[in-house]
Structure formats: C-alpha cells, structure tokens
Amino acid sequence: MRLEAGVRHLAMLVECVGPEHAAREMRKHVAWYIKGLPNSARVREQVNHTRTAHEMTALLRDYLGDLAARGLEAFTPDPSALPVETSRASG
C-alpha cells in the first residue's frame, strides 16, 4: 500500500537529513500518500502538528492499523477524492 511506502520514505529522510528536518519535509508528502483514504483530512491535520519523525511514524502506523482493522474496503479511495477527467478541446 502506498501509505506503507510513505512510512519507508520518512525513514529514509531521517537517515539523510535527521529526524526534525525529516518531519518538516515529510508533511508535504503525506497528503499524497493518504489522499482518498478514510479520515485522511483528520490525519493530515494531525501530521501537520507533529514535531518529530518518531511522532509522525507512530501516527502513520496507528492510521495503518486503523485502516487494516476496518478491512480491505477501507483502502478503496473515496470517489470524491479522485481527479475528475475533463475533455480538452483541441485547437
């Protein structure tokens, strides 16, 4: 799942730039990793208040656990969060 990739992404950032900078840098990436998942707005808000990579990792792992507890249907993106295709006029 892409959220698990996000947790790995955060761990790699910690190795490269340290835990405090990694947490700040990762905030902008988390939105993509959780887009369309249930309660993603709440999680995004919580992520924006984390100060360390350890806090963020714990939050994301808790969220993964919550999604897993709901079953596979929880991993289906919310249709309202998917991009809308529009036809483009050629000209």
Short mmCIF file of C-alpha atoms in Angstrom, two decimals:
data_model
loop_
_atom_site.label_atom_id
_atom_site.label_comp_id
_atom_site.label_asym_id
_atom_site.label_seq_id
_atom_site.Cartn_x
_atom_site.Cartn_y
_atom_site.Cartn_z
CA MET A 1 0.00 0.00 0.00
CA ARG A 2 1.24 3.50 -0.72
CA LEU A 3 0.94 4.59 2.93
CA GLU A 4 3.47 1.91 3.89
CA ALA A 5 5.73 3.43 1.21
CA GLY A 6 5.23 6.77 2.96
CA VAL A 7 6.48 5.33 6.25
CA ARG A 8 9.57 3.98 4.43
CA HIS A 9 10.01 7.37 2.74
CA LEU A 10 10.03 9.04 6.15
CA ALA A 11 12.62 6.56 7.47
CA MET A 12 14.89 7.28 4.51
CA LEU A 13 14.54 11.02 5.06
CA VAL A 14 15.55 10.55 8.70
CA GLU A 15 18.71 8.79 7.56
CA CYS A 16 19.51 11.58 5.07
CA VAL A 17 18.59 14.79 6.91
CA GLY A 18 17.86 13.86 10.53
CA PRO A 19 14.58 13.41 12.40
CA GLU A 20 13.49 17.02 12.90
CA HIS A 21 14.08 18.15 9.34
CA ALA A 22 12.61 14.89 8.01
CA ALA A 23 9.33 15.51 9.87
CA ARG A 24 9.03 19.03 8.44
CA GLU A 25 9.91 17.85 4.93
CA MET A 26 7.54 14.88 5.06
CA ARG A 27 4.46 16.93 5.96
CA LYS A 28 4.02 17.99 2.35
CA HIS A 29 4.38 14.42 1.07
CA VAL A 30 1.96 12.75 3.50
CA ALA A 31 -1.03 14.41 1.83
CA TRP A 32 -0.33 12.46 -1.34
CA TYR A 33 0.21 9.17 0.47
CA ILE A 34 -3.16 9.39 2.24
CA LYS A 35 -5.25 11.11 -0.43
CA GLY A 36 -8.62 9.44 -0.84
CA LEU A 37 -8.32 7.24 2.24
CA PRO A 38 -10.93 7.35 5.02
CA ASN A 39 -10.41 10.13 7.57
CA SER A 40 -7.44 11.49 5.62
CA ALA A 41 -8.30 15.12 6.46
CA ARG A 42 -8.10 14.36 10.19
CA VAL A 43 -4.79 12.52 9.75
CA ARG A 44 -3.37 15.33 7.61
CA GLU A 45 -4.23 17.80 10.37
CA GLN A 46 -2.54 15.61 12.99
CA VAL A 47 0.54 15.17 10.80
CA ASN A 48 0.88 18.94 10.49
CA HIS A 49 1.15 19.18 14.28
CA THR A 50 3.83 16.52 14.71
CA ARG A 51 7.26 17.80 15.65
CA THR A 52 9.42 14.71 15.23
CA ALA A 53 9.76 11.87 12.78
CA HIS A 54 9.09 9.45 15.66
CA GLU A 55 5.70 11.10 16.34
CA MET A 56 4.84 11.07 12.65
CA THR A 57 5.84 7.44 12.23
CA ALA A 58 3.70 6.43 15.21
CA LEU A 59 0.75 8.41 13.84
CA LEU A 60 1.03 6.85 10.38
CA ARG A 61 1.43 3.33 11.80
CA ASP A 62 -1.65 3.86 14.01
CA TYR A 63 -3.54 5.03 10.94
CA LEU A 64 -2.41 1.95 9.01
CA GLY A 65 -3.63 -0.21 11.89
CA ASP A 66 -6.98 1.58 11.90
CA LEU A 67 -7.38 1.03 8.15
CA ALA A 68 -6.44 -2.64 8.48
CA ALA A 69 -8.95 -3.10 11.28
CA ARG A 70 -11.69 -1.76 9.00
CA GLY A 71 -10.91 -4.33 6.32
CA LEU A 72 -9.95 -4.02 2.69
CA GLU A 73 -12.89 -1.80 1.77
CA ALA A 74 -11.21 0.95 3.78
CA PHE A 75 -8.41 1.04 1.21
CA THR A 76 -10.75 1.90 -1.65
CA PRO A 77 -10.31 5.59 -2.44
CA ASP A 78 -13.22 7.89 -1.76
CA PRO A 79 -14.67 8.66 -5.25
CA SER A 80 -14.97 12.35 -4.37
CA ALA A 81 -11.19 12.48 -3.83
CA LEU A 82 -10.35 11.12 -7.27
CA PRO A 83 -9.46 13.54 -10.05
CA VAL A 84 -12.24 14.39 -12.45
CA GLU A 85 -11.44 13.81 -16.09
CA THR A 86 -12.40 16.62 -18.39
CA SER A 87 -12.40 16.60 -22.14
CA ARG A 88 -9.99 19.03 -23.68
CA ALA A 89 -10.82 20.87 -26.82
CA SER A 90 -8.10 20.60 -29.39
CA GLY A 91 -7.29 23.60 -31.35
#
